[in-house]
Coordinates of C-alpha atoms and ligand atoms in Angstrom, one line a residue:
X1 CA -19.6 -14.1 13.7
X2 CA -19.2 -16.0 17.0
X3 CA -15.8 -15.2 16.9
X4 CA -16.2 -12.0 17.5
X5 CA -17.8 -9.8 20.4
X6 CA -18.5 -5.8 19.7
X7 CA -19.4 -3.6 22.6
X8 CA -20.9 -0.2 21.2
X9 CA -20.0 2.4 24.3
X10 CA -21.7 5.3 24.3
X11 CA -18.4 7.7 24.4
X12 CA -14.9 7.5 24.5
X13 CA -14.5 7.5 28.2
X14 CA -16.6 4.7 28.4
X15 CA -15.0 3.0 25.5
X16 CA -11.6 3.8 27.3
X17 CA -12.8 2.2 30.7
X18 CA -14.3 -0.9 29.3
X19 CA -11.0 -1.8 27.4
X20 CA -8.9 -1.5 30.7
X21 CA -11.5 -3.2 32.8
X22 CA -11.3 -6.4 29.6
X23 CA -7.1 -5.8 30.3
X24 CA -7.6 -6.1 33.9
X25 CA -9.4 -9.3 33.5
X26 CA -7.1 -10.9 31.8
X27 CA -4.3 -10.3 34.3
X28 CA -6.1 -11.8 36.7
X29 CA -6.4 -14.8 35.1
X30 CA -3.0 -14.8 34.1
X31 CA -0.8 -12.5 35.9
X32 CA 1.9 -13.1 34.2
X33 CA 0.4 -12.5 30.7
X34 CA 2.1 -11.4 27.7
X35 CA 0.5 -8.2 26.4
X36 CA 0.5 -6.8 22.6
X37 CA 0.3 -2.9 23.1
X38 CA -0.5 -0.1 20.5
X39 CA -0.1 3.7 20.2
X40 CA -1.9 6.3 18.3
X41 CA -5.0 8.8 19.9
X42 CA -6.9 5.6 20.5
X43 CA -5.6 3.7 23.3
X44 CA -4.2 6.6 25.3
X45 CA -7.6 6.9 27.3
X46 CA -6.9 2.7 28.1
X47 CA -4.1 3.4 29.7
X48 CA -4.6 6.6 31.7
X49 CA -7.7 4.4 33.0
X50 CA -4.9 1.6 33.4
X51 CA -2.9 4.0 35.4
X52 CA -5.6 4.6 37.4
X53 CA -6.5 1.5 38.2
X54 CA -2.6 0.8 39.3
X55 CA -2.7 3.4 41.6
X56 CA -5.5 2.6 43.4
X57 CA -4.3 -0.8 43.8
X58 CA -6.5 -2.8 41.3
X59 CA -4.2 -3.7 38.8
X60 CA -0.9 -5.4 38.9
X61 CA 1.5 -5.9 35.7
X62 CA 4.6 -6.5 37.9
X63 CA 5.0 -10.0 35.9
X64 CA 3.7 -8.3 32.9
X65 CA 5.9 -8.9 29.2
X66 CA 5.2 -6.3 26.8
X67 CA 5.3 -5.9 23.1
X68 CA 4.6 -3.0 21.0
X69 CA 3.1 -3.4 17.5
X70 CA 5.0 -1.0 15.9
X71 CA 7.9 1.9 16.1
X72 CA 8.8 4.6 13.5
X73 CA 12.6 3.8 11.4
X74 CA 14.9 5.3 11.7
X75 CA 13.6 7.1 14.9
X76 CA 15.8 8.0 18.3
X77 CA 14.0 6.7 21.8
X78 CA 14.3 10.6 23.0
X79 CA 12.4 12.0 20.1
X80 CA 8.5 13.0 21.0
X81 CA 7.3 11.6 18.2
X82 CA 8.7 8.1 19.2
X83 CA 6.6 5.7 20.1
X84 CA 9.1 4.4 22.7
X85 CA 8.5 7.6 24.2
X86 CA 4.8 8.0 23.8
X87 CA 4.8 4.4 25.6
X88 CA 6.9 5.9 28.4
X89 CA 5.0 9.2 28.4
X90 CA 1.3 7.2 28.5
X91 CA 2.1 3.6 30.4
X92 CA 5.5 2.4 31.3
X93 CA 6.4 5.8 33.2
X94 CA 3.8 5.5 35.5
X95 CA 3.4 1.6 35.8
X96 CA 4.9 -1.3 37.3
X97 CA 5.5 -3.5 34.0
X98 CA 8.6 -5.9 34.2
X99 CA 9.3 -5.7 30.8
X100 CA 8.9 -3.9 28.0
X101 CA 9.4 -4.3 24.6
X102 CA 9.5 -2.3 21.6
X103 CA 11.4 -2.8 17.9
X104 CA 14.7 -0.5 17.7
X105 CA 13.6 2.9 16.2
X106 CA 17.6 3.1 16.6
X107 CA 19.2 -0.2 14.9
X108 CA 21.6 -0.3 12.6
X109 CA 20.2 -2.7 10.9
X110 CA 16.4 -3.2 9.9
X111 CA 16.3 -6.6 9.1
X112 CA 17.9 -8.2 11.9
X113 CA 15.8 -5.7 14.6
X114 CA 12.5 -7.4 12.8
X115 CA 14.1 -11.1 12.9
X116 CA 14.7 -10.6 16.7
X117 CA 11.9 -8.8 17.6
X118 CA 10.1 -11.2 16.2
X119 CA 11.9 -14.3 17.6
X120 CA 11.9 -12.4 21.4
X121 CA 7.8 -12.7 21.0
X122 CA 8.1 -16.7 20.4
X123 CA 10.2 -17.2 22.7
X124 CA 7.8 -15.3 25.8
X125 CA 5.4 -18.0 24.6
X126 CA 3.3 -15.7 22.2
X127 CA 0.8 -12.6 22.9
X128 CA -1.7 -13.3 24.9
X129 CA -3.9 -10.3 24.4
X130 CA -3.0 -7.9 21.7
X131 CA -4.9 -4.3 21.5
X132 CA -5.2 -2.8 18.1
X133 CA -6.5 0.6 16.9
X134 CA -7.1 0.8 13.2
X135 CA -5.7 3.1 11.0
X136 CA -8.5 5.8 8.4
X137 CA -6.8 3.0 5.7
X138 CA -7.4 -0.1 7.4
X139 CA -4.1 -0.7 8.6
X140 CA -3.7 -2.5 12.1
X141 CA 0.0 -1.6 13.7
X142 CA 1.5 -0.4 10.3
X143 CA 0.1 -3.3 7.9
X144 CA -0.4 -1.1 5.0
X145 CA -2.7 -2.2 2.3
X146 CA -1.3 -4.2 -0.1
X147 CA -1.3 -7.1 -2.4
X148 CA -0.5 -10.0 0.3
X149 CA -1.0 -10.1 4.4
X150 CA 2.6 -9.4 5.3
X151 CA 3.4 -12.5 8.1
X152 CA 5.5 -11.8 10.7
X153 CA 7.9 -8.4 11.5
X154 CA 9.3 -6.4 8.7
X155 CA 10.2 -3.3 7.7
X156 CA 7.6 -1.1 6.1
X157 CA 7.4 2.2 3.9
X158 CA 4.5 3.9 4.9
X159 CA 1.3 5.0 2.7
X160 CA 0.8 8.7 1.7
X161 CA -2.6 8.4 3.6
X162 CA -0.8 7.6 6.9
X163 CA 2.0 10.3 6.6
X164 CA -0.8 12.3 6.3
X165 CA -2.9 11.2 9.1
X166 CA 0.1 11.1 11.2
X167 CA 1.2 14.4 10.3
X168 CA -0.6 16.0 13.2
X169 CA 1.3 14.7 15.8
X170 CA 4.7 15.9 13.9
X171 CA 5.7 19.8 13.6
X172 CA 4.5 19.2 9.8
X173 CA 4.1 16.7 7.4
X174 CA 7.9 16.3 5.9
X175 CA 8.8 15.6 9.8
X176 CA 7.4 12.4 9.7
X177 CA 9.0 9.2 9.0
X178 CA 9.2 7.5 6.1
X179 CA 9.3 4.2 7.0
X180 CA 8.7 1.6 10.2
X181 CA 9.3 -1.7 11.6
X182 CA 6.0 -3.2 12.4
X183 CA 4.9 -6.8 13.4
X184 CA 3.5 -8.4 10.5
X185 CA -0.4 -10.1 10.1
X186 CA 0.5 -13.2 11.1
X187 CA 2.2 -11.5 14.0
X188 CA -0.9 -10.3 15.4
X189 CA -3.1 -13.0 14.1
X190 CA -1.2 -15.8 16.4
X191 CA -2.2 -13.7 19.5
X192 CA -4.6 -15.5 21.9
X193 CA -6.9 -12.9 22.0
X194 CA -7.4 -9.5 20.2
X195 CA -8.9 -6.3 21.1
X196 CA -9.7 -3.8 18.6
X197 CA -10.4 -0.2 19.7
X198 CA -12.2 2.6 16.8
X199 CA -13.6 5.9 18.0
X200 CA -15.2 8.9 16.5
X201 CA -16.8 9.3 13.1
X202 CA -13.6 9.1 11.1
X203 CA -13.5 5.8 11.7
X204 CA -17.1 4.7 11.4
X205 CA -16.7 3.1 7.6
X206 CA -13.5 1.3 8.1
X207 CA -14.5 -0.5 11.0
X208 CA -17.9 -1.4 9.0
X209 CA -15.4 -2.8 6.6
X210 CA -13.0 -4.4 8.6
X211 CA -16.1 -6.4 10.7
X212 CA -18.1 -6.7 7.7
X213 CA -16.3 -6.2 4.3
X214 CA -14.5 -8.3 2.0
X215 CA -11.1 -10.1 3.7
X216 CA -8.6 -8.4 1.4
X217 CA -5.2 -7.2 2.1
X218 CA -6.1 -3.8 0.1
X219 CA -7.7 -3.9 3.5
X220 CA -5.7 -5.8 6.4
X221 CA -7.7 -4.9 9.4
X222 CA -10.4 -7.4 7.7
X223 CA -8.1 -10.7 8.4
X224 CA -9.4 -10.1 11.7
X225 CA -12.5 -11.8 10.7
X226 CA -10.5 -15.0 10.4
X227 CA -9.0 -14.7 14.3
X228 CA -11.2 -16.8 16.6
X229 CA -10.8 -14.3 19.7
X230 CA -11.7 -11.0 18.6
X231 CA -13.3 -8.5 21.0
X232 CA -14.4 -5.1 19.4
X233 CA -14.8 -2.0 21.4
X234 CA -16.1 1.4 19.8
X235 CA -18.3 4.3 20.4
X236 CA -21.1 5.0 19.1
X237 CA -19.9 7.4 16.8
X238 CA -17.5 4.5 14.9
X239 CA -20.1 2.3 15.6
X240 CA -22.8 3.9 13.9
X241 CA -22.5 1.3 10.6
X242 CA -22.2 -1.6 12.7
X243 CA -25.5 -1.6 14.8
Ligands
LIG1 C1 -0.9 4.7 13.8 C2 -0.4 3.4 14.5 C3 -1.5 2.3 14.6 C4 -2.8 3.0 15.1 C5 -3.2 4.0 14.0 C6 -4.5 4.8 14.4 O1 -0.4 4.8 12.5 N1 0.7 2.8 13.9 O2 -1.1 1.3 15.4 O3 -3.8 2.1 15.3 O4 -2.2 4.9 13.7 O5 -4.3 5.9 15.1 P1 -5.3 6.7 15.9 O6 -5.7 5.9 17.1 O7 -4.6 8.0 16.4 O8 -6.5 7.0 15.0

């Protein structure tokens, strides 16, 4: 698989650093790059190291567009479980990004928010590197397994699996929502580059799947297979099918 490149790190600090360092590259090539951000546990040690970097002057993102994968629906921007405000509470608080962008936890209407969230990321000439984390099911922002890749942004009930997973973050499991708006597979599949980030044991057998399985949708992190531009960074723990 020449299309894709897997660094095994040996924890999750070092997983954390060599994923901002990979970031930071890329804005120097292209300062005014268009990013494709996630949430969940995963990432959040990316961008305190991101933070760091930005305040010790290494790092830039002042002509920085960025799009989120994916927000709770309905959701308000104020609530903690948000991920408008995890992005505020881990990135864009501390940060000099010039814009961000995350689907409307808060429309009134779902179907238009995914139309134009989805016509906004055309028209800022398309991701330019995404960042993934992967879901215990497979899913990559909230692409749930199903029958077909969903394409582009749409509105998404979530699996019992994720409620479940997610539940930890919320006061208890009935507290979390139902549904979301999420790009879609072909979403993140048109992004120029793609970096997928799994650590700990938990995840160990779905990224072995997803890198090495069948390309299903009852699976939809293994489409990544098919992206020319795939960079995967995990520790060794996740890793430990894979090498
Ligand atoms: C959430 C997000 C995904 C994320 C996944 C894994 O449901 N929508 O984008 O990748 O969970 O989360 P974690 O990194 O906490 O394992």
């Amino acid at each position: 698989m020449s299309n894709v490149k897997i660094f095994v790190e040996k924890d999750y600090a070092a997983l954390s650093r060599r994923s901002a360092q990979i970031i930071k590259a890329r804005l120097e090539e292209k300062a005014a790059s268009v990013l494709g951000l996630a949430t969940g546990s995963t990432p959040i040690g990316t961008y305190e190291e991101l933070v760091r970097l930005f305040n010790a002057g290494e790092i830039d993102f002042s002509q920085v567009t960025a799009f989120n994968l994916d927000e709770y629906f309905p959701v308000t921007k104020e609530n903690n479980q948000s991920y408008a405000y995890f992005m505020r509470k881990n990135l864009f608080g501390f940060v000099n990004v010039k814009e961000t962008n995350i689907p409307n936890g808060e429309a009134k209407n779902h179907e238009t928010e995914c139309a134009e969230y989805e016509k906004k990321i055309a028209a800022s000439g398309g991701i330019d590197l995404q960042i993934l984390g992967i879901g215990n099911n497979g899913h990559i922002g909230f692409n749930e397994p199903t029958d077909v890749f969903p394409s582009v942004t749409h509105y998404v009930e979530l699996d019992a699996s994720t409620i479940k997973a997610n539940a930890r973050f919320f006061a208890n499991e009935s507290e979390v929502p139902r549904h979301a708006i999420t790009m879609g597979i072909k979403t993140i599949m048109q992004a120029k580059k793609i970096l997928l980030l799994a650590s700990g044991a938990g995840k160990a057998n779905i990224i072995r799947d997803a890198l090495f399985g069948a390309i299903t949708p009852a699976n939809p992190s293994s489409v990544l297979q098919l992206h020319h531009d795939v960079t995967v960074i995990v520790d060794e723990d996740a890793g430990k099918f894979i090498c």
